[in-house]
PDB file of C-alpha atoms and ligand atoms in Angstrom:
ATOM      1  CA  UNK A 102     -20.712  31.363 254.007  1.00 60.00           C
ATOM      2  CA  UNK A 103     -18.084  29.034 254.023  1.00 72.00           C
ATOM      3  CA  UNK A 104     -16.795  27.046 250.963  1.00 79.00           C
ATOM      4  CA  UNK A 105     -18.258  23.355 251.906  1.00 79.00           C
ATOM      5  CA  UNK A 106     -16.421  22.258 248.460  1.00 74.00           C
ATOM      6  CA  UNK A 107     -13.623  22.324 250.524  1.00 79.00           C
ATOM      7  CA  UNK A 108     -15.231  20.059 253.392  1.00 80.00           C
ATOM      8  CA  UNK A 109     -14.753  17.142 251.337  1.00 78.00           C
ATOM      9  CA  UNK A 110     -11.298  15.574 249.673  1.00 76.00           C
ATOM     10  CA  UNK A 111     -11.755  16.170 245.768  1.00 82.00           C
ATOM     11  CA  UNK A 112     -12.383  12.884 244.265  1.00 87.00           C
ATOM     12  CA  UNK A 113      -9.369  11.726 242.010  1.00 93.00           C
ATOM     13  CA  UNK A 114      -9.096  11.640 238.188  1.00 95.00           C
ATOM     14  CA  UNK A 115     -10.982   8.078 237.410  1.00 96.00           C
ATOM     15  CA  UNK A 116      -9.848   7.782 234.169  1.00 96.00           C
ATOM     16  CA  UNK A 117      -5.635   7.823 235.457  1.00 97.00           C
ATOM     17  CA  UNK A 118      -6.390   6.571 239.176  1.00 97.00           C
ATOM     18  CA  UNK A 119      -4.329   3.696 240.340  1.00 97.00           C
ATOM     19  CA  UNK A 120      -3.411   2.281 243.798  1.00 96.00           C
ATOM     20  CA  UNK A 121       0.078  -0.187 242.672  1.00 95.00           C
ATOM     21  CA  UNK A 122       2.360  -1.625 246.266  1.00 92.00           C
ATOM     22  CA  UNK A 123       3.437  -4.883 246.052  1.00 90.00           C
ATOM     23  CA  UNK A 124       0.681  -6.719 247.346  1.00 92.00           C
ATOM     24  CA  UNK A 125      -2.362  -5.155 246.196  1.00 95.00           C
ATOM     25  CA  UNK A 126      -3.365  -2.844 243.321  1.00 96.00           C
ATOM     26  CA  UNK A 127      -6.927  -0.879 242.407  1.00 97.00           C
ATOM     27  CA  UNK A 128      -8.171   0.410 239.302  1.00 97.00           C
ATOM     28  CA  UNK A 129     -11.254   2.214 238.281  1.00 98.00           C
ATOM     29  CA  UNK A 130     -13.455   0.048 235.407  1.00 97.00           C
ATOM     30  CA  UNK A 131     -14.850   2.464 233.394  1.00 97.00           C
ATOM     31  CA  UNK A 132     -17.653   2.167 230.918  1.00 96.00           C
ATOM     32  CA  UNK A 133     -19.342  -1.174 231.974  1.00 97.00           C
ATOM     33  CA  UNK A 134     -22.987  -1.513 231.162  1.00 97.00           C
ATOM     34  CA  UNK A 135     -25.146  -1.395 234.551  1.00 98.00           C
ATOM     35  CA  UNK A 136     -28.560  -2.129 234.953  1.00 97.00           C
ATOM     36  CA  UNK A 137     -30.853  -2.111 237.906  1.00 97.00           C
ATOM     37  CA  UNK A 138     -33.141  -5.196 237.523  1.00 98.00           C
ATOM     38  CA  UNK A 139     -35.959  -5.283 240.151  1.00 98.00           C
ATOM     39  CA  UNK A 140     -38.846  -7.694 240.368  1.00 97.00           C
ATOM     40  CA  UNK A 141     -39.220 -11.431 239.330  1.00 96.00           C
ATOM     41  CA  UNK A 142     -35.025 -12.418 239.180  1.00 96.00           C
ATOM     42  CA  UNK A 143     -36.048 -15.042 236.492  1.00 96.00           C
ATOM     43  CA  UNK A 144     -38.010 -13.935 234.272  1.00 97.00           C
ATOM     44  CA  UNK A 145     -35.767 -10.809 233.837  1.00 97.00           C
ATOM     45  CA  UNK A 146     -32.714 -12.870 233.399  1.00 97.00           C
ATOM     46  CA  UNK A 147     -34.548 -15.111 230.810  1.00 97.00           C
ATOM     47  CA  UNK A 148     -35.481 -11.750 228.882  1.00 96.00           C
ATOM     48  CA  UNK A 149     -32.626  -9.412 229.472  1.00 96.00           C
ATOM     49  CA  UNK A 150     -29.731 -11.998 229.194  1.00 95.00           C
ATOM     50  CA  UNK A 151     -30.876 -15.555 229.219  1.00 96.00           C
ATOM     51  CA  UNK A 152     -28.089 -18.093 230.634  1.00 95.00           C
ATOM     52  CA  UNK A 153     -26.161 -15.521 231.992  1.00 97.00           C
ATOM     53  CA  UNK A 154     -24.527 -16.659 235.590  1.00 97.00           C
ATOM     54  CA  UNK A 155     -25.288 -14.928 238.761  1.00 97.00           C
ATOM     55  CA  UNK A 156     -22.793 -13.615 241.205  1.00 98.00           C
ATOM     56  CA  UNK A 157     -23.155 -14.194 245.372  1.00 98.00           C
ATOM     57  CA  UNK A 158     -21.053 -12.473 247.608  1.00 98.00           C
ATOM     58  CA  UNK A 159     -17.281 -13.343 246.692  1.00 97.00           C
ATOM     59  CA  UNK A 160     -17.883 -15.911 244.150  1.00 97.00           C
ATOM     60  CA  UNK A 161     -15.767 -15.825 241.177  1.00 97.00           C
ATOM     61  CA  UNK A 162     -17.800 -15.032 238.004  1.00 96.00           C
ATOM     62  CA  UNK A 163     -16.774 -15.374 234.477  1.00 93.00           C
ATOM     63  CA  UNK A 164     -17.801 -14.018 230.925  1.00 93.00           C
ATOM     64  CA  UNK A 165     -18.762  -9.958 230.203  1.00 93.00           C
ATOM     65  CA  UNK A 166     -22.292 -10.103 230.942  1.00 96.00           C
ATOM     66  CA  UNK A 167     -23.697 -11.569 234.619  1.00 98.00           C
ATOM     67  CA  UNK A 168     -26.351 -10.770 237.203  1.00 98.00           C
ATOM     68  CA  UNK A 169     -24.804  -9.538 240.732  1.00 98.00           C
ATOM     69  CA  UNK A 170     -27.134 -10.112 243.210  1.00 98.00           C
ATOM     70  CA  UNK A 171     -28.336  -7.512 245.486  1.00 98.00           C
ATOM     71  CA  UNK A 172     -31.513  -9.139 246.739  1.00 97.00           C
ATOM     72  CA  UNK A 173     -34.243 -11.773 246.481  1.00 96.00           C
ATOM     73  CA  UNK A 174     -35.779  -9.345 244.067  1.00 96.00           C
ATOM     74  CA  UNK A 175     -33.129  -7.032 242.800  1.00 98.00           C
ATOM     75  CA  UNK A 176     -29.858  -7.701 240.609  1.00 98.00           C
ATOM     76  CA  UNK A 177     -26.959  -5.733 238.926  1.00 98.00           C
ATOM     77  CA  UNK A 178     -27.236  -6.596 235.525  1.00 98.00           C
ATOM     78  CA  UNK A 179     -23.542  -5.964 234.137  1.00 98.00           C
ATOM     79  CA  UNK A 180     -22.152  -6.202 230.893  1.00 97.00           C
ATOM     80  CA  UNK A 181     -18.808  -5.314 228.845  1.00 96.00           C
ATOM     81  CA  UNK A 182     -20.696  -1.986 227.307  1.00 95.00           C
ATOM     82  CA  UNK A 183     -23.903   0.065 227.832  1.00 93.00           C
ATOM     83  CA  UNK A 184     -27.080  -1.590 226.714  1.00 93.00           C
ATOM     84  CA  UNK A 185     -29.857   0.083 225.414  1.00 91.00           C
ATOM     85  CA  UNK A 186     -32.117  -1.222 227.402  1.00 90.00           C
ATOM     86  CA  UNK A 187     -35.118   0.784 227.753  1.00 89.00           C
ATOM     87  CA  UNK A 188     -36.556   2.263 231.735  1.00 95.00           C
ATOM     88  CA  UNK A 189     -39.408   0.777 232.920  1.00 97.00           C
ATOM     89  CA  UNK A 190     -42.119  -2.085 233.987  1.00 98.00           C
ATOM     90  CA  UNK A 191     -41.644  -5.244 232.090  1.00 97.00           C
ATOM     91  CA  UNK A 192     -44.786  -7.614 231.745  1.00 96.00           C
ATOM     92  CA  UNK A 193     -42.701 -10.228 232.779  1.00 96.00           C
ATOM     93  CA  UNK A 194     -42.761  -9.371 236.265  1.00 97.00           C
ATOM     94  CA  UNK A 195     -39.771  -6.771 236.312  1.00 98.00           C
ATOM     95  CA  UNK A 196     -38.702  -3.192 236.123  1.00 98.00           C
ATOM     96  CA  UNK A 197     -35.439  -2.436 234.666  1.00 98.00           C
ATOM     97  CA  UNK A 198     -33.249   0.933 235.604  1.00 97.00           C
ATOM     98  CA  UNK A 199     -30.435   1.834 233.587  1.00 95.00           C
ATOM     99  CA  UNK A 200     -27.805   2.751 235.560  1.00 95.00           C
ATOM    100  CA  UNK A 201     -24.376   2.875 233.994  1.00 95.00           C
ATOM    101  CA  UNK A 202     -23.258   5.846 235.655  1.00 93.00           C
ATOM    102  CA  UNK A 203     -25.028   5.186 239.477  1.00 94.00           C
ATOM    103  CA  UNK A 204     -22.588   2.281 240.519  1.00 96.00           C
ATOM    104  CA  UNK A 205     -18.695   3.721 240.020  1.00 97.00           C
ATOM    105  CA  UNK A 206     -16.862   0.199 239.997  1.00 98.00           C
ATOM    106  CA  UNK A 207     -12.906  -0.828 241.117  1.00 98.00           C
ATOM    107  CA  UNK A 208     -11.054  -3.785 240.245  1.00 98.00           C
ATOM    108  CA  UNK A 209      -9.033  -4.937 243.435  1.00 98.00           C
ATOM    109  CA  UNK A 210      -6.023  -7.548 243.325  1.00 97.00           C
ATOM    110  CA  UNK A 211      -2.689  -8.489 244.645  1.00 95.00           C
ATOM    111  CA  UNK A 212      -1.468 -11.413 247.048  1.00 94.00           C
ATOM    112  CA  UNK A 213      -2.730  -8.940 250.287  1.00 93.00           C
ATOM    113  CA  UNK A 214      -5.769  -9.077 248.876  1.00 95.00           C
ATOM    114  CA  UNK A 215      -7.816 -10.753 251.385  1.00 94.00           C
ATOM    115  CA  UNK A 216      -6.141  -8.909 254.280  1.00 93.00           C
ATOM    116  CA  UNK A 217      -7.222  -5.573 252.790  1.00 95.00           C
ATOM    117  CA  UNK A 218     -10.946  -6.499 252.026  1.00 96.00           C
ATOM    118  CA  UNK A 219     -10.832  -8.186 255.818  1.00 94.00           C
ATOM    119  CA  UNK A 220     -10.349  -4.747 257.443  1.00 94.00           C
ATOM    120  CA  UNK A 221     -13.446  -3.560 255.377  1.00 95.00           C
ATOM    121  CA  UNK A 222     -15.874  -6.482 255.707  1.00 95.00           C
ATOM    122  CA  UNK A 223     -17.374  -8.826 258.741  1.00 92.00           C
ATOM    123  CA  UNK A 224     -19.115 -10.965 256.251  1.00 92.00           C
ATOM    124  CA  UNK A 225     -17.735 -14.310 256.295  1.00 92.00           C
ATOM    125  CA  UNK A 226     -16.424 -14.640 252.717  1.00 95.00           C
ATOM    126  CA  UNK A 227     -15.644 -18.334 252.293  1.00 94.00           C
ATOM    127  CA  UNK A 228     -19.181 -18.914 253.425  1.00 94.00           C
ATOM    128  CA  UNK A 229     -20.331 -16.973 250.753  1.00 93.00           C
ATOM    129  CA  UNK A 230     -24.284 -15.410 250.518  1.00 97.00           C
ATOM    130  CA  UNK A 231     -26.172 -15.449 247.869  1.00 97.00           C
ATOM    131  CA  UNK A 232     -26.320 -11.759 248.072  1.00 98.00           C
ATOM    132  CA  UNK A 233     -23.237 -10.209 246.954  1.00 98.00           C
ATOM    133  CA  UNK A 234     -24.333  -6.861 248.705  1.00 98.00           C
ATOM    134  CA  UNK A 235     -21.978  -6.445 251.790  1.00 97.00           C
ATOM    135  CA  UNK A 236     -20.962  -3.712 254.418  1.00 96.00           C
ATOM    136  CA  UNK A 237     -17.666  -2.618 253.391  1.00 97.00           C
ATOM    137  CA  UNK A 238     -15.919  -0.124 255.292  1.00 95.00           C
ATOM    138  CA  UNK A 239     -19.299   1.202 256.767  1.00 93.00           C
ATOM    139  CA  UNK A 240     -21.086   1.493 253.045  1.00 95.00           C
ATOM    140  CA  UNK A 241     -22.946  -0.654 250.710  1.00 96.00           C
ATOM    141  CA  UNK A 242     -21.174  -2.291 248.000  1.00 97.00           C
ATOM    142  CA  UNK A 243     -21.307  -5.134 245.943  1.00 98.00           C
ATOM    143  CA  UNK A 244     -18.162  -7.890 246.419  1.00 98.00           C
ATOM    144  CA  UNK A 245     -17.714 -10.306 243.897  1.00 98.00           C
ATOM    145  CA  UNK A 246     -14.282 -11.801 241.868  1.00 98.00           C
ATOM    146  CA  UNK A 247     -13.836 -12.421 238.565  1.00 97.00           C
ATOM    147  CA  UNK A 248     -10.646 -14.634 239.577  1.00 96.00           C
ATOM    148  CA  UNK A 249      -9.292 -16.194 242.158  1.00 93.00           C
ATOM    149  CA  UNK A 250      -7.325 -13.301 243.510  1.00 94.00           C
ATOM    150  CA  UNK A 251      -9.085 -10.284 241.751  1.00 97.00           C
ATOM    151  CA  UNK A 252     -12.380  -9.152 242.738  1.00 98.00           C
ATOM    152  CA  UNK A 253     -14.503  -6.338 241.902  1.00 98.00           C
ATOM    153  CA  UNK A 254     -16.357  -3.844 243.940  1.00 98.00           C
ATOM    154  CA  UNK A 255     -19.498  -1.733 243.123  1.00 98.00           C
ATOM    155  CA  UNK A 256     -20.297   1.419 244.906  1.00 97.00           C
ATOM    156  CA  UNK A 257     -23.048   4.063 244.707  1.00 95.00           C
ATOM    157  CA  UNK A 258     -21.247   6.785 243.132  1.00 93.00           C
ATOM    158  CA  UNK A 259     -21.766   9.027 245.480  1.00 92.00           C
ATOM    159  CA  UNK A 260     -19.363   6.980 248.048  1.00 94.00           C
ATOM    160  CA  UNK A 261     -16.595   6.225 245.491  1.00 95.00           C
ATOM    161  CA  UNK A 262     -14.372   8.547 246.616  1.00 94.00           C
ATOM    162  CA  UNK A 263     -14.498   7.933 249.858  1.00 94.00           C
ATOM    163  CA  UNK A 264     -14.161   4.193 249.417  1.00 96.00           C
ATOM    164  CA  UNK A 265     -11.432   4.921 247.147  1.00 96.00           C
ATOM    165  CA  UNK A 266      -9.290   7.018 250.090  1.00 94.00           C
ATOM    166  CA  UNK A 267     -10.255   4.578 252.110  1.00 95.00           C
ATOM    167  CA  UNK A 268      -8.343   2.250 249.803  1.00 96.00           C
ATOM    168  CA  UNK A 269      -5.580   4.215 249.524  1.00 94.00           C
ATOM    169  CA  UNK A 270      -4.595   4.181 253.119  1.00 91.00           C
ATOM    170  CA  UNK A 271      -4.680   0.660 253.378  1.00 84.00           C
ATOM    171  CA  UNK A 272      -1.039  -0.650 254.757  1.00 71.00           C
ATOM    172  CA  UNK A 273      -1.767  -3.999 252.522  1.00 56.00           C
TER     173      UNK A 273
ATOM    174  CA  UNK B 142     -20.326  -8.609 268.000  1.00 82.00           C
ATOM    175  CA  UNK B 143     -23.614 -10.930 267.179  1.00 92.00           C
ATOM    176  CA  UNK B 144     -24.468 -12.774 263.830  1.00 94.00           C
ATOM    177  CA  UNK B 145     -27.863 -12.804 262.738  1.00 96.00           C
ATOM    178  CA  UNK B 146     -29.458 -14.538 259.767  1.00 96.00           C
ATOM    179  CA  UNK B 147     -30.944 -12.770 256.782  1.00 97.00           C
ATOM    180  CA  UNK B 148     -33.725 -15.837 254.940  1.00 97.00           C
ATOM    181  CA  UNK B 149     -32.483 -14.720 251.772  1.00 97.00           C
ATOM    182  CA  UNK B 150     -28.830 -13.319 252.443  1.00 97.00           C
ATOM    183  CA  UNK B 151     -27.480 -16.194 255.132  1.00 96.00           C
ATOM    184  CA  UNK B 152     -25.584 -15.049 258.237  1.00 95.00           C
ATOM    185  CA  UNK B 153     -24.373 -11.371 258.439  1.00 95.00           C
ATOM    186  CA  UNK B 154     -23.137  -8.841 261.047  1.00 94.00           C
ATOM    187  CA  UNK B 155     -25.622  -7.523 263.586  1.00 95.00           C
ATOM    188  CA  UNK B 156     -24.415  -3.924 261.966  1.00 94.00           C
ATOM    189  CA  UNK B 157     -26.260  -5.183 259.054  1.00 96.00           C
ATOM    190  CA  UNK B 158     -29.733  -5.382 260.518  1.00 97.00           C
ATOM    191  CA  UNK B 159     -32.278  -3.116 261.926  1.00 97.00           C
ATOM    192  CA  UNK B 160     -34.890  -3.704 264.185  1.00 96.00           C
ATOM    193  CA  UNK B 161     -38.372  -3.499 262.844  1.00 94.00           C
ATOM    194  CA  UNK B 162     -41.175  -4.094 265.635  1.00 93.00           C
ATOM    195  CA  UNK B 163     -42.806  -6.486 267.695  1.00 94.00           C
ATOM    196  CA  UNK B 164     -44.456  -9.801 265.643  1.00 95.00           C
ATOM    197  CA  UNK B 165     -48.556  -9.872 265.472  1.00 92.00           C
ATOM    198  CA  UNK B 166     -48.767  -6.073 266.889  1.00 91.00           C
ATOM    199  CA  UNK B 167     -51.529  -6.282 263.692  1.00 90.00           C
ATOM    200  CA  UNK B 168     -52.538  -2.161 262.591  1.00 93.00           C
ATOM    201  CA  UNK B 169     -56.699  -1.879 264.298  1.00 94.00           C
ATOM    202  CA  UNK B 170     -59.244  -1.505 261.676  1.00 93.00           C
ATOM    203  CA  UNK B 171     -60.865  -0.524 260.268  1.00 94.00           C
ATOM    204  CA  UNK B 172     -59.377   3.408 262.008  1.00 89.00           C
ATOM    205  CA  UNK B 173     -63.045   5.178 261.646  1.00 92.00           C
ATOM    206  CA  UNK B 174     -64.016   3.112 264.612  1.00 95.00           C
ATOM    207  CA  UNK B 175     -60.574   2.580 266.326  1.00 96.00           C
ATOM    208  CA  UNK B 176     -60.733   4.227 269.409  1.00 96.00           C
ATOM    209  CA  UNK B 177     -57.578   6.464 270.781  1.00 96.00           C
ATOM    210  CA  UNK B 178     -56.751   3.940 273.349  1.00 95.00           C
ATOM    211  CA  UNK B 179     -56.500   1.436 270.740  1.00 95.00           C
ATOM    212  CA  UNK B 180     -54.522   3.045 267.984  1.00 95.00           C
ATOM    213  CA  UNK B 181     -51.935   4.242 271.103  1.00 95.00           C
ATOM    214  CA  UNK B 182     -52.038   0.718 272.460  1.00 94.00           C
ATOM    215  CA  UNK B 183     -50.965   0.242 269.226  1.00 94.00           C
ATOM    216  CA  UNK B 184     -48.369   2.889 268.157  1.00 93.00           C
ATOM    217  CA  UNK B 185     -46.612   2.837 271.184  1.00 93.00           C
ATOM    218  CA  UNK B 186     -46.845  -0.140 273.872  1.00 92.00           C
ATOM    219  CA  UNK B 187     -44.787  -2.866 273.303  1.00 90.00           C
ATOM    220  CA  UNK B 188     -45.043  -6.286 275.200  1.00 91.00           C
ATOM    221  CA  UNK B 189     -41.258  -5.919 275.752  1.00 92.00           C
ATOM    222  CA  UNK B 190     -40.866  -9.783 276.818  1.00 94.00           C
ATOM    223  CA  UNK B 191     -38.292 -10.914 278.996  1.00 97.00           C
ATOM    224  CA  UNK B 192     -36.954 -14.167 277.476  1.00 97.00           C
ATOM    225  CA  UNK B 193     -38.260 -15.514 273.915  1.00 97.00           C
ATOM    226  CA  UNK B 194     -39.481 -12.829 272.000  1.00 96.00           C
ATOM    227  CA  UNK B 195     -40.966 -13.002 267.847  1.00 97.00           C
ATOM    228  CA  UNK B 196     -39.645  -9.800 265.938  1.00 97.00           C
ATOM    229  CA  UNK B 197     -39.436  -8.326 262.617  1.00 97.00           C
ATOM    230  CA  UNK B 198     -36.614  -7.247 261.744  1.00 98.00           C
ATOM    231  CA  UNK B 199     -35.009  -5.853 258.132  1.00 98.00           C
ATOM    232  CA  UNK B 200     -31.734  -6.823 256.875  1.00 98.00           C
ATOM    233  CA  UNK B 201     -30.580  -3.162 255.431  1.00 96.00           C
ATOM    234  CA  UNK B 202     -28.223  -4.644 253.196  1.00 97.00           C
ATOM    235  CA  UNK B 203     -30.426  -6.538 251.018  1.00 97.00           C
ATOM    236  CA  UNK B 204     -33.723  -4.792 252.354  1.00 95.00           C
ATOM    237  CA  UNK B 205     -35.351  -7.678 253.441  1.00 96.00           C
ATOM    238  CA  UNK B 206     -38.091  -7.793 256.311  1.00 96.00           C
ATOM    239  CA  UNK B 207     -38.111 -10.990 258.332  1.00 97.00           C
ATOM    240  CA  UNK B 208     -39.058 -12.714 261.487  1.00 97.00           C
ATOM    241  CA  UNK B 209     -36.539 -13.279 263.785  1.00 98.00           C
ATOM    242  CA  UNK B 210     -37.032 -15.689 266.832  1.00 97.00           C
ATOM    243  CA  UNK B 211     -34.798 -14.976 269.647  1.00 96.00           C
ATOM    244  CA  UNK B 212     -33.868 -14.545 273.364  1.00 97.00           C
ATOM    245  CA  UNK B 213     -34.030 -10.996 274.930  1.00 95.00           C
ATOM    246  CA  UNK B 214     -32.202 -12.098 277.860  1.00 97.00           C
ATOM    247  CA  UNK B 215     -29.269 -14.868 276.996  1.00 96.00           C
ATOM    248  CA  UNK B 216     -29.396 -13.303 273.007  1.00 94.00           C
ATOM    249  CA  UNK B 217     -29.753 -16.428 271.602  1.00 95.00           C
ATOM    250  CA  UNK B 218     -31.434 -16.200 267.777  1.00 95.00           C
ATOM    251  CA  UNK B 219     -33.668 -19.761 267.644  1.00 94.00           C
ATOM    252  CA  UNK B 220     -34.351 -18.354 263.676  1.00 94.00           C
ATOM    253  CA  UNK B 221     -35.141 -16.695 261.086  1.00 95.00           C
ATOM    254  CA  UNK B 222     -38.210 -16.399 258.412  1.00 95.00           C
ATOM    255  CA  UNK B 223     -39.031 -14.983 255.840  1.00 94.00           C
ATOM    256  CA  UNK B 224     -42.340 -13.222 255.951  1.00 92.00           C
ATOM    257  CA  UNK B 225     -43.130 -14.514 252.527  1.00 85.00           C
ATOM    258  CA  UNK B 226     -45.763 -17.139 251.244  1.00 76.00           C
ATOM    259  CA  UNK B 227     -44.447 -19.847 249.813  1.00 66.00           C
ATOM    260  CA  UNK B 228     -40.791 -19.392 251.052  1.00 56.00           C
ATOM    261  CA  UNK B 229     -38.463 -20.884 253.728  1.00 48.00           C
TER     262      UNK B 229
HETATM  263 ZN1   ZN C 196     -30.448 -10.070 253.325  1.00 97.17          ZN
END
């Protein structure tokens, strides 16, 4: 039997990882609160985090708690720490899925920013979408920024390190 | 490469998108009384137009199913709608 481990690259040490050239850098965000929110998008935002903005595909989002938009009825709810928000059906007209540890999120910047993120998505970005869900580099993520020249990516764990090799053999 | 238009999502790569079936090929009922014919007719002949053609499609990104008006010869998407009440 062979050793599949060994099929696959072994995924790097999150908590050190760091991609640093001169014209773009990546970092792993560690302990963000993340919360699958599917259902009715406004009542859940009016219970879970009422006023709290909503982020399309590339649009720059500030403050530590926001909705990213998946679909017409399902949003990232994402905050500075975990919430104890409990698993379940809301009367409302939503269902809420902690999920802290299901998304493994990088922080991407630099001046080549835009070149890298070009290779990995066809979406046009300065169109925007209200859906911040994109193809990138043949997987699902979630592209946002949270300024003009950083954004922030949000994978299903499972793909991280993938996306993160990926990453690292950009030229940019 | 070919955009198409998700209702909710805007325009995105074909990649993106996934064909669904053939608009109004409605499921017989109720199936105690379908005959064979019927249900195959239904399962697995398609009108396969040449020209305009009504589709649903499903935007795997988002996960949204939609109708999708376009050209099977020139590939010319006329639009897209959403399948639900109430929405554009
Ligand atoms: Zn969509």
């Amino acid at each position: 039997m062979a050793e599949r481990e060994q099929f696959w690259s072994a995924p790097p040490e999150w908590e050190t990882a760091e991609i640093t050239r001169a014209g773009f850098s990546a970092r792993p965000v560690l302990g963000l609160g993340q919360v699958l929110v599917s259902g009715q998008f406004d009542a859940a935002r009016e219970t879970l985090a009422p006023g709290a903005p909503e982020a399309g595909l590339w649009s720059v989002i500030e403050g530590d708690r926001y909705l990213v938009r998946i679909a017409r009825d399902r949003a990232l709810l994402v905050t500075s720490q975990p919430l104890a928000i409990q698993s379940g059906w809301h009367a409302q007209g939503f269902a809420t899925s902690p999920a802290d540890d299901g998304w493994s999120v990088f922080e991407l910047g630099g001046e080549g920013l835009r070149d890298v993120i070009a290779e990995a998505v066809s979406a046009d970005l300065d169109r925007g979408s209200p859906s911040a869900a994109v193809q990138f580099a043949g997987t699902t993520a979630l592209l946002y920024r949270t300024a003009e020249n950083r954004a922030r990516l949000h994978l299903e764990r499972a793909v991280a390190a993938y996306v993160w090799q990926w990453l690292e053999t950009r030229k940019g | 490469m070919q955009l198409f238009s998700c209702p909710f999502c805007g325009p995105r790569d074909e990649t993106e998108f996934h064909f669904g079936a053939e608009a109004g090929n409605v499921r017989p009922e109720p199936a105690a009384s379908t005959s064979a014919e019927a249900w195959a007719d239904y399962l697995h002949f398609e009108t396969n137009p040449k020209g305009p053609s009504r589709e649903i499609w499903v935007h795997t990104t988002c996960g949204e199913f939609f109708l999708m008006e376009r050209d099977t010869v020139t590939h010319e998407v006329k639009g897209s709608q959403s399948l639900r009440r109430g929405e554009a």
